[in-house]
XYZ file of C-alpha atoms in Angstrom:
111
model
C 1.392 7.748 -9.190
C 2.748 4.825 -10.932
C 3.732 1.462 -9.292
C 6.185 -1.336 -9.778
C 4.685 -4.788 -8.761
C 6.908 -7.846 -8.196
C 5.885 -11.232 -5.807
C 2.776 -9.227 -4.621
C 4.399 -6.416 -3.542
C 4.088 -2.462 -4.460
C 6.336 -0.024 -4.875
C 6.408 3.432 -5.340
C 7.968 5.409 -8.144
C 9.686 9.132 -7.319
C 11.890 11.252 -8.829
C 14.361 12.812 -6.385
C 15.755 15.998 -7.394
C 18.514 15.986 -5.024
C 19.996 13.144 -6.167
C 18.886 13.624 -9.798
C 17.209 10.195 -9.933
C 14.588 7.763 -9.267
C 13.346 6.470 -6.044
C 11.257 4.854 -4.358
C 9.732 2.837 -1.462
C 7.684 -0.492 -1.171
C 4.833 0.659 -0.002
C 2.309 -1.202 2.819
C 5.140 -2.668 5.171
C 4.444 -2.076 8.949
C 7.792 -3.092 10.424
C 10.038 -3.472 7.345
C 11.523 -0.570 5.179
C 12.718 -1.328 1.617
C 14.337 1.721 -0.012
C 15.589 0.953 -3.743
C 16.815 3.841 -6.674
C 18.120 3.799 -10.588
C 19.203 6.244 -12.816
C 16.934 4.668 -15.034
C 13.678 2.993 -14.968
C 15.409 -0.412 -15.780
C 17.841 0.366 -12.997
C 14.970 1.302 -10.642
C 12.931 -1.987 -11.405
C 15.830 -4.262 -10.960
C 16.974 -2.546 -7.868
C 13.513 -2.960 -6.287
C 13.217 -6.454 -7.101
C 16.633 -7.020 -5.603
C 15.337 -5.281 -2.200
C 12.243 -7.610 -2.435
C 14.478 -10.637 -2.995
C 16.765 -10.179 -0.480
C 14.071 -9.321 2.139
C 12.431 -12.715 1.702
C 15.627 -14.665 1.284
C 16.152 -12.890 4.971
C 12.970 -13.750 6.379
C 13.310 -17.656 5.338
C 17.210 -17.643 6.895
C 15.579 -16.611 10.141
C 12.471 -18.146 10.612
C 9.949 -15.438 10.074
C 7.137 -14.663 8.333
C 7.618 -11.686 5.184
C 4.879 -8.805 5.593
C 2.544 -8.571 2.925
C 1.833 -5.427 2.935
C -1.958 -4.263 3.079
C -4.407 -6.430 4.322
C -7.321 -5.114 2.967
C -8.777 -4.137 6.741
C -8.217 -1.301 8.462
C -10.130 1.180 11.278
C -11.453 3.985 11.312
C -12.313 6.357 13.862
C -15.253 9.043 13.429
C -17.746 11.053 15.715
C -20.635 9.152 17.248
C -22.648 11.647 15.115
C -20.891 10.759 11.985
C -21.385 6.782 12.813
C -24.759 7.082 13.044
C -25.684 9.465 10.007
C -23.106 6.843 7.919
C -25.107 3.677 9.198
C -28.191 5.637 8.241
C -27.510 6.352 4.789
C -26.092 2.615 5.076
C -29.639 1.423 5.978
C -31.340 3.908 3.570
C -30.090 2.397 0.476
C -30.518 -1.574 2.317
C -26.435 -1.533 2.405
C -24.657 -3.340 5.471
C -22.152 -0.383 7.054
C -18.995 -2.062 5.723
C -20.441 -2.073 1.944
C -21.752 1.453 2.447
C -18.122 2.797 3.688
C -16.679 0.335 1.059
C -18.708 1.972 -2.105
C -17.877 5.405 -0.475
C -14.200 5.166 -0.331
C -14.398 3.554 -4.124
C -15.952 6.620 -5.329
C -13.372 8.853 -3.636
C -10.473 7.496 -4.946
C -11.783 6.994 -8.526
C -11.299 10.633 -8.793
């Protein structure tokens, strides 16, 4: 999937059939939902940047803090089994458990 990128934030790019044109969402908000859509790519791009300007001309008329999307943490939950064969293969090749999980979920997504 491709991605438009404007003021550090994501967004995705769709094609919706039903409406026989592009979509998409910015992608990573927890609270917020920015929709934006073109009949072009052009269209699509300046539509999204629109959304992105007007949510953060929003947030500094009322006081809050914009949402950056992802913050590069996150949790995971697994099977006391499945923690303890990770942090051994962790220890086997003299990785903490974070860089071991870290290298892991590289791998998987180069793919």
């Amino acid at each position: 999937m491709d991605y438009l990128e404007y003021k550090g934030y994501k967004g995705s790019v769709e094609y919706s059939k039903e409406d026989d044109c592009l979509v998409g969402k910015v992608l990573g908000l927890t609270k917020e939902t920015i929709l934006y859509e073109g009949f072009t790519l052009e269209e699509l791009k300046a539509d999204f940047e629109a959304g992105i300007d007007s949510y953060l001309a929003y947030c500094e008329s009322e006081g809050i803090k914009p949402s950056k999307g992802y913050s590069g943490t996150f949790n995971v939950r697994v099977s006391p089994e499945m923690h303890q064969r990770i942090a051994m293969n962790a220890a086997k090749y003299g990785l903490s458990l974070n860089s071991y999980v870290r290298q892991c979920l590289e791998r998987a997504v180069m793919y």
